[in-house]
């Protein structure tokens, strides 16, 4: 199973991503849902995920900063960014870092 970490400051989005997609049917398992980048970073210190799906704009630590910190230890770890944020500057920064961006 491919291990997913979902990171979003909105609980409804975290729950939606976790439960609305039949991950197991496709060989994935959600191992943790984090409410911000700091929470996700703490998880990754003692656990592992194969892919991180993260909001770009969050309080405390945004998705791009999380990616920068995670890639110090796991440089090839794939990130998928999601965002409803209208400022495309964040999206451009994500794309420069070889990340997939999904925009709502």
Short mmCIF file of N, CA, C and O in Angstrom, two decimals:
data_model
loop_
_atom_site.label_atom_id
_atom_site.label_comp_id
_atom_site.label_asym_id
_atom_site.label_seq_id
_atom_site.Cartn_x
_atom_site.Cartn_y
_atom_site.Cartn_z
N UNK A 1 0.83 -1.19 0.00
CA UNK A 1 0.00 0.00 0.00
C UNK A 1 0.87 1.25 0.00
O UNK A 1 1.87 1.32 0.71
N UNK A 2 0.47 2.23 -0.76
CA UNK A 2 1.16 3.52 -0.80
C UNK A 2 0.58 4.38 0.31
O UNK A 2 -0.64 4.57 0.41
N UNK A 3 1.45 4.90 1.15
CA UNK A 3 1.04 5.64 2.35
C UNK A 3 0.89 7.13 2.06
O UNK A 3 1.83 7.77 1.60
N UNK A 4 -0.31 7.67 2.35
CA UNK A 4 -0.63 9.08 2.11
C UNK A 4 -0.70 9.86 3.42
O UNK A 4 -1.26 9.38 4.39
N UNK A 5 -0.15 11.07 3.38
CA UNK A 5 -0.31 12.03 4.46
C UNK A 5 -1.11 13.20 3.89
O UNK A 5 -0.70 13.78 2.87
N UNK A 6 -2.24 13.52 4.49
CA UNK A 6 -3.08 14.62 4.04
C UNK A 6 -2.93 15.78 5.02
O UNK A 6 -3.07 15.59 6.23
N UNK A 7 -2.67 16.99 4.48
CA UNK A 7 -2.43 18.16 5.31
C UNK A 7 -3.32 19.31 4.84
O UNK A 7 -3.20 19.76 3.71
N UNK A 8 -4.21 19.75 5.71
CA UNK A 8 -5.08 20.89 5.40
C UNK A 8 -5.60 21.47 6.70
O UNK A 8 -5.92 20.72 7.62
N UNK A 9 -5.68 22.78 6.77
CA UNK A 9 -6.15 23.42 8.00
C UNK A 9 -7.67 23.33 8.17
O UNK A 9 -8.18 23.55 9.26
N UNK A 10 -8.38 22.98 7.13
CA UNK A 10 -9.83 22.85 7.21
C UNK A 10 -10.21 21.39 7.41
O UNK A 10 -9.93 20.54 6.56
N UNK A 11 -10.88 21.13 8.53
CA UNK A 11 -11.24 19.75 8.87
C UNK A 11 -12.13 19.11 7.81
O UNK A 11 -11.98 17.93 7.50
N UNK A 12 -13.05 19.88 7.23
CA UNK A 12 -13.94 19.31 6.22
C UNK A 12 -13.17 18.86 4.98
O UNK A 12 -13.51 17.85 4.38
N UNK A 13 -12.14 19.59 4.63
CA UNK A 13 -11.31 19.20 3.49
C UNK A 13 -10.52 17.94 3.82
O UNK A 13 -10.46 17.00 3.02
N UNK A 14 -9.90 17.91 5.01
CA UNK A 14 -9.17 16.71 5.44
C UNK A 14 -10.08 15.49 5.41
O UNK A 14 -9.72 14.44 4.87
N UNK A 15 -11.25 15.62 5.99
CA UNK A 15 -12.19 14.50 6.03
C UNK A 15 -12.67 14.12 4.63
O UNK A 15 -12.79 12.93 4.32
N UNK A 16 -12.93 15.12 3.82
CA UNK A 16 -13.37 14.85 2.45
C UNK A 16 -12.33 14.09 1.66
O UNK A 16 -12.64 13.11 0.99
N UNK A 17 -11.09 14.54 1.74
CA UNK A 17 -10.02 13.84 1.03
C UNK A 17 -9.80 12.43 1.57
O UNK A 17 -9.49 11.51 0.83
N UNK A 18 -9.98 12.28 2.86
CA UNK A 18 -9.76 10.98 3.49
C UNK A 18 -10.86 9.98 3.16
O UNK A 18 -10.58 8.83 2.80
N UNK A 19 -12.12 10.42 3.25
CA UNK A 19 -13.23 9.47 3.16
C UNK A 19 -13.98 9.46 1.82
O UNK A 19 -14.66 8.49 1.53
N UNK A 20 -13.87 10.51 1.02
CA UNK A 20 -14.62 10.55 -0.24
C UNK A 20 -13.94 9.77 -1.36
O UNK A 20 -14.58 9.39 -2.32
N UNK A 21 -12.66 9.53 -1.21
CA UNK A 21 -11.91 8.80 -2.23
C UNK A 21 -11.70 7.37 -1.73
O UNK A 21 -11.24 7.17 -0.62
N UNK A 22 -12.01 6.36 -2.54
CA UNK A 22 -11.78 4.97 -2.12
C UNK A 22 -10.30 4.58 -2.27
O UNK A 22 -9.92 3.80 -3.14
N UNK A 23 -9.48 5.17 -1.43
CA UNK A 23 -8.02 5.00 -1.55
C UNK A 23 -7.61 3.52 -1.58
O UNK A 23 -6.76 3.13 -2.38
N UNK A 24 -8.18 2.72 -0.70
CA UNK A 24 -7.77 1.31 -0.60
C UNK A 24 -7.98 0.55 -1.91
O UNK A 24 -7.18 -0.32 -2.24
N UNK A 25 -9.02 0.88 -2.63
CA UNK A 25 -9.30 0.21 -3.90
C UNK A 25 -8.21 0.47 -4.94
O UNK A 25 -8.08 -0.28 -5.91
N UNK A 26 -7.43 1.52 -4.73
CA UNK A 26 -6.39 1.90 -5.68
C UNK A 26 -4.98 1.66 -5.14
O UNK A 26 -3.99 2.11 -5.74
N UNK A 27 -4.89 1.00 -3.99
CA UNK A 27 -3.57 0.67 -3.44
C UNK A 27 -2.97 1.73 -2.53
O UNK A 27 -1.77 1.74 -2.30
N UNK A 28 -3.81 2.63 -2.02
CA UNK A 28 -3.35 3.70 -1.12
C UNK A 28 -3.98 3.55 0.26
O UNK A 28 -5.07 2.98 0.40
N UNK A 29 -3.31 4.08 1.25
CA UNK A 29 -3.87 4.15 2.60
C UNK A 29 -3.51 5.50 3.21
O UNK A 29 -2.37 5.96 3.09
N UNK A 30 -4.48 6.16 3.80
CA UNK A 30 -4.23 7.44 4.49
C UNK A 30 -3.70 7.08 5.88
O UNK A 30 -4.42 6.52 6.70
N UNK A 31 -2.43 7.42 6.12
CA UNK A 31 -1.81 7.07 7.40
C UNK A 31 -1.97 8.15 8.46
O UNK A 31 -1.86 7.87 9.65
N UNK A 32 -2.26 9.39 8.01
CA UNK A 32 -2.42 10.48 8.98
C UNK A 32 -3.02 11.68 8.27
O UNK A 32 -2.81 11.88 7.07
N UNK A 33 -3.80 12.47 9.02
CA UNK A 33 -4.26 13.76 8.53
C UNK A 33 -3.76 14.82 9.50
O UNK A 33 -3.95 14.69 10.72
N UNK A 34 -3.10 15.83 8.97
CA UNK A 34 -2.51 16.89 9.78
C UNK A 34 -3.24 18.20 9.54
O UNK A 34 -3.66 18.49 8.42
N UNK A 35 -3.35 19.01 10.61
CA UNK A 35 -4.09 20.27 10.52
C UNK A 35 -3.24 21.44 10.05
O UNK A 35 -3.75 22.51 9.77
N UNK A 36 -1.93 21.24 9.96
CA UNK A 36 -1.03 22.28 9.43
C UNK A 36 0.35 21.65 9.18
O UNK A 36 0.57 20.47 9.48
N UNK A 37 1.25 22.44 8.65
CA UNK A 37 2.58 21.94 8.33
C UNK A 37 3.36 21.47 9.54
O UNK A 37 4.11 20.50 9.47
N UNK A 38 3.21 22.15 10.65
CA UNK A 38 3.94 21.76 11.86
C UNK A 38 3.49 20.38 12.33
O UNK A 38 4.31 19.53 12.67
N UNK A 39 2.19 20.16 12.33
CA UNK A 39 1.63 18.87 12.71
C UNK A 39 2.17 17.77 11.78
O UNK A 39 2.59 16.69 12.22
N UNK A 40 2.19 18.04 10.49
CA UNK A 40 2.71 17.08 9.52
C UNK A 40 4.20 16.81 9.72
O UNK A 40 4.66 15.66 9.63
N UNK A 41 4.95 17.85 9.99
CA UNK A 41 6.39 17.71 10.21
C UNK A 41 6.66 16.84 11.44
O UNK A 41 7.53 15.97 11.41
N UNK A 42 5.90 17.03 12.51
CA UNK A 42 6.04 16.19 13.70
C UNK A 42 5.75 14.73 13.37
O UNK A 42 6.46 13.83 13.82
N UNK A 43 4.70 14.49 12.59
CA UNK A 43 4.37 13.13 12.18
C UNK A 43 5.53 12.49 11.42
O UNK A 43 5.92 11.35 11.69
N UNK A 44 6.09 13.24 10.48
CA UNK A 44 7.15 12.70 9.62
C UNK A 44 8.47 12.47 10.36
O UNK A 44 9.34 11.78 9.85
N UNK A 45 8.62 13.01 11.55
CA UNK A 45 9.84 12.76 12.32
C UNK A 45 9.90 11.32 12.83
O UNK A 45 10.98 10.78 13.02
N UNK A 46 8.74 10.71 13.05
CA UNK A 46 8.72 9.35 13.60
C UNK A 46 7.98 8.35 12.71
O UNK A 46 7.96 7.16 13.02
N UNK A 47 7.37 8.83 11.64
CA UNK A 47 6.62 7.97 10.73
C UNK A 47 7.03 8.30 9.30
O UNK A 47 7.88 9.16 9.08
N UNK A 48 6.38 7.65 8.34
CA UNK A 48 6.72 7.91 6.95
C UNK A 48 5.46 7.87 6.10
O UNK A 48 4.54 7.10 6.35
N UNK A 49 5.45 8.69 5.08
CA UNK A 49 4.41 8.67 4.05
C UNK A 49 5.12 8.64 2.70
O UNK A 49 6.21 9.19 2.55
N UNK A 50 4.50 7.97 1.74
CA UNK A 50 5.07 7.90 0.39
C UNK A 50 4.72 9.12 -0.45
O UNK A 50 5.46 9.47 -1.36
N UNK A 51 3.58 9.74 -0.14
CA UNK A 51 3.11 10.92 -0.86
C UNK A 51 2.45 11.85 0.16
O UNK A 51 1.74 11.39 1.05
N UNK A 52 2.67 13.15 -0.01
CA UNK A 52 2.00 14.14 0.84
C UNK A 52 1.07 14.97 -0.03
O UNK A 52 1.49 15.52 -1.05
N UNK A 53 -0.20 15.02 0.37
CA UNK A 53 -1.19 15.87 -0.27
C UNK A 53 -1.43 17.02 0.69
O UNK A 53 -1.87 16.80 1.82
N UNK A 54 -1.12 18.24 0.26
CA UNK A 54 -1.15 19.36 1.19
C UNK A 54 -1.77 20.62 0.59
O UNK A 54 -1.58 20.92 -0.59
N UNK A 55 -2.48 21.32 1.44
CA UNK A 55 -2.92 22.67 1.10
C UNK A 55 -1.66 23.54 0.99
O UNK A 55 -0.67 23.28 1.65
N UNK A 56 -1.70 24.55 0.17
CA UNK A 56 -0.55 25.45 0.06
C UNK A 56 -0.58 26.48 1.19
O UNK A 56 0.39 26.67 1.91
N UNK A 57 -1.72 27.12 1.38
CA UNK A 57 -1.83 28.23 2.33
C UNK A 57 -2.51 27.74 3.61
O UNK A 57 -3.68 27.37 3.61
N UNK A 58 -1.74 27.73 4.70
CA UNK A 58 -2.25 27.32 6.02
C UNK A 58 -1.58 28.18 7.08
O UNK A 58 -0.48 28.66 6.88
N UNK A 59 -2.24 28.33 8.23
CA UNK A 59 -1.60 29.05 9.34
C UNK A 59 -0.49 28.21 9.96
O UNK A 59 -0.44 27.00 9.76
N UNK A 60 0.38 28.84 10.69
CA UNK A 60 1.50 28.24 11.42
C UNK A 60 2.63 27.78 10.50
O UNK A 60 3.75 28.16 10.70
N UNK A 61 2.37 26.94 9.53
CA UNK A 61 3.37 26.55 8.53
C UNK A 61 2.64 26.18 7.25
O UNK A 61 1.82 25.27 7.23
N UNK A 62 2.93 26.89 6.17
CA UNK A 62 2.25 26.62 4.91
C UNK A 62 2.83 25.39 4.22
O UNK A 62 3.85 24.83 4.64
N UNK A 63 2.17 24.96 3.16
CA UNK A 63 2.58 23.75 2.46
C UNK A 63 3.95 23.85 1.81
O UNK A 63 4.70 22.87 1.77
N UNK A 64 4.31 25.02 1.29
CA UNK A 64 5.61 25.18 0.65
C UNK A 64 6.75 25.10 1.66
O UNK A 64 7.80 24.50 1.39
N UNK A 65 6.55 25.67 2.84
CA UNK A 65 7.56 25.57 3.89
C UNK A 65 7.67 24.12 4.37
O UNK A 65 8.77 23.61 4.60
N UNK A 66 6.53 23.45 4.49
CA UNK A 66 6.54 22.04 4.86
C UNK A 66 7.34 21.23 3.85
O UNK A 66 8.19 20.42 4.22
N UNK A 67 7.10 21.47 2.58
CA UNK A 67 7.84 20.76 1.54
C UNK A 67 9.34 20.99 1.67
O UNK A 67 10.13 20.05 1.59
N UNK A 68 9.73 22.23 1.89
CA UNK A 68 11.15 22.56 2.03
C UNK A 68 11.76 21.80 3.20
O UNK A 68 12.86 21.24 3.08
N UNK A 69 11.06 21.74 4.33
CA UNK A 69 11.58 21.04 5.51
C UNK A 69 11.63 19.52 5.31
O UNK A 69 12.61 18.87 5.66
N UNK A 70 10.58 18.97 4.73
CA UNK A 70 10.51 17.52 4.50
C UNK A 70 11.60 17.09 3.51
O UNK A 70 12.23 16.05 3.67
N UNK A 71 11.83 17.90 2.50
CA UNK A 71 12.80 17.51 1.46
C UNK A 71 14.24 17.56 1.95
O UNK A 71 15.13 17.06 1.27
N UNK A 72 14.49 18.11 3.12
CA UNK A 72 15.84 18.04 3.70
C UNK A 72 16.18 16.59 4.02
O UNK A 72 17.33 16.17 3.88
N UNK A 73 15.19 15.83 4.47
CA UNK A 73 15.40 14.43 4.82
C UNK A 73 14.99 13.49 3.70
O UNK A 73 15.62 12.46 3.49
N UNK A 74 13.93 13.84 2.98
CA UNK A 74 13.40 13.01 1.90
C UNK A 74 13.33 13.84 0.62
O UNK A 74 12.26 14.32 0.24
N UNK A 75 14.45 14.02 -0.08
CA UNK A 75 14.48 14.95 -1.22
C UNK A 75 13.58 14.58 -2.40
O UNK A 75 13.18 15.46 -3.16
N UNK A 76 13.24 13.32 -2.55
CA UNK A 76 12.42 12.92 -3.69
C UNK A 76 10.96 12.67 -3.35
O UNK A 76 10.19 12.25 -4.20
N UNK A 77 10.57 12.94 -2.12
CA UNK A 77 9.19 12.67 -1.69
C UNK A 77 8.21 13.50 -2.50
O UNK A 77 8.31 14.73 -2.53
N UNK A 78 7.25 12.85 -3.16
CA UNK A 78 6.27 13.60 -3.97
C UNK A 78 5.28 14.40 -3.12
O UNK A 78 4.81 13.91 -2.09
N UNK A 79 4.99 15.60 -3.57
CA UNK A 79 3.98 16.46 -2.96
C UNK A 79 2.91 16.74 -4.00
O UNK A 79 3.22 17.02 -5.16
N UNK A 80 1.67 16.70 -3.58
CA UNK A 80 0.55 17.16 -4.39
C UNK A 80 -0.07 18.32 -3.61
O UNK A 80 -0.48 18.14 -2.46
N UNK A 81 -0.10 19.49 -4.21
CA UNK A 81 -0.66 20.66 -3.54
C UNK A 81 -2.08 20.90 -4.01
O UNK A 81 -2.37 20.78 -5.20
N UNK A 82 -2.93 21.25 -3.06
CA UNK A 82 -4.30 21.66 -3.37
C UNK A 82 -4.47 23.08 -2.84
O UNK A 82 -3.81 23.46 -1.87
N UNK A 83 -5.32 23.82 -3.51
CA UNK A 83 -5.52 25.19 -3.04
C UNK A 83 -6.80 25.79 -3.60
O UNK A 83 -7.16 25.53 -4.74
N UNK A 84 -7.45 26.57 -2.79
CA UNK A 84 -8.56 27.39 -3.23
C UNK A 84 -8.14 28.85 -3.18
O UNK A 84 -8.94 29.74 -3.41
N UNK A 85 -6.87 29.08 -2.89
CA UNK A 85 -6.33 30.43 -2.72
C UNK A 85 -6.17 31.09 -4.08
O UNK A 85 -5.67 30.48 -5.02
N UNK A 86 -6.57 32.32 -4.20
CA UNK A 86 -6.58 33.00 -5.49
C UNK A 86 -5.25 33.59 -5.91
O UNK A 86 -5.05 33.87 -7.08
N UNK A 87 -4.32 33.78 -5.01
CA UNK A 87 -3.02 34.36 -5.36
C UNK A 87 -2.17 33.28 -6.02
O UNK A 87 -1.72 32.34 -5.38
N UNK A 88 -1.93 33.40 -7.32
CA UNK A 88 -1.24 32.37 -8.07
C UNK A 88 0.26 32.31 -7.75
O UNK A 88 0.95 31.40 -8.18
N UNK A 89 0.77 33.25 -6.98
CA UNK A 89 2.19 33.23 -6.60
C UNK A 89 2.54 31.93 -5.89
O UNK A 89 3.59 31.34 -6.13
N UNK A 90 1.66 31.47 -5.01
CA UNK A 90 1.90 30.21 -4.31
C UNK A 90 1.95 29.05 -5.29
O UNK A 90 2.79 28.17 -5.20
N UNK A 91 1.04 29.04 -6.25
CA UNK A 91 1.01 27.97 -7.24
C UNK A 91 2.29 27.97 -8.07
O UNK A 91 2.86 26.91 -8.34
N UNK A 92 2.75 29.12 -8.47
CA UNK A 92 3.99 29.20 -9.25
C UNK A 92 5.17 28.64 -8.45
O UNK A 92 6.01 27.92 -8.99
N UNK A 93 5.24 28.96 -7.18
CA UNK A 93 6.32 28.45 -6.34
C UNK A 93 6.26 26.93 -6.24
O UNK A 93 7.29 26.26 -6.28
N UNK A 94 5.07 26.38 -6.13
CA UNK A 94 4.92 24.93 -6.05
C UNK A 94 5.37 24.27 -7.35
O UNK A 94 6.07 23.25 -7.34
N UNK A 95 4.99 24.84 -8.47
CA UNK A 95 5.36 24.26 -9.76
C UNK A 95 6.87 24.31 -10.00
O UNK A 95 7.43 23.41 -10.62
N UNK A 96 7.53 25.33 -9.50
CA UNK A 96 8.98 25.41 -9.64
C UNK A 96 9.69 24.31 -8.86
O UNK A 96 10.82 23.97 -9.17
N UNK A 97 9.03 23.76 -7.87
CA UNK A 97 9.63 22.73 -7.03
C UNK A 97 9.19 21.32 -7.48
O UNK A 97 9.20 20.38 -6.71
N UNK A 98 8.78 21.19 -8.73
CA UNK A 98 8.38 19.91 -9.31
C UNK A 98 7.26 19.25 -8.51
O UNK A 98 7.31 18.08 -8.18
N UNK A 99 6.23 20.00 -8.22
CA UNK A 99 5.10 19.49 -7.47
C UNK A 99 3.86 19.55 -8.34
O UNK A 99 3.75 20.36 -9.25
N UNK A 100 2.93 18.70 -8.04
CA UNK A 100 1.63 18.72 -8.72
C UNK A 100 0.71 19.67 -7.96
O UNK A 100 0.66 19.62 -6.74
N UNK A 101 0.01 20.51 -8.67
CA UNK A 101 -0.91 21.46 -8.05
C UNK A 101 -2.31 21.21 -8.54
O UNK A 101 -2.56 21.15 -9.74
N UNK A 102 -3.24 21.06 -7.62
CA UNK A 102 -4.67 20.95 -7.95
C UNK A 102 -5.33 22.19 -7.42
O UNK A 102 -5.21 22.51 -6.23
N UNK A 103 -6.04 22.92 -8.26
CA UNK A 103 -6.64 24.18 -7.86
C UNK A 103 -8.15 24.01 -7.86
O UNK A 103 -8.72 23.47 -8.82
N UNK A 104 -8.79 24.49 -6.81
CA UNK A 104 -10.25 24.41 -6.71
C UNK A 104 -10.84 25.72 -7.18
O UNK A 104 -10.56 26.75 -6.74
#
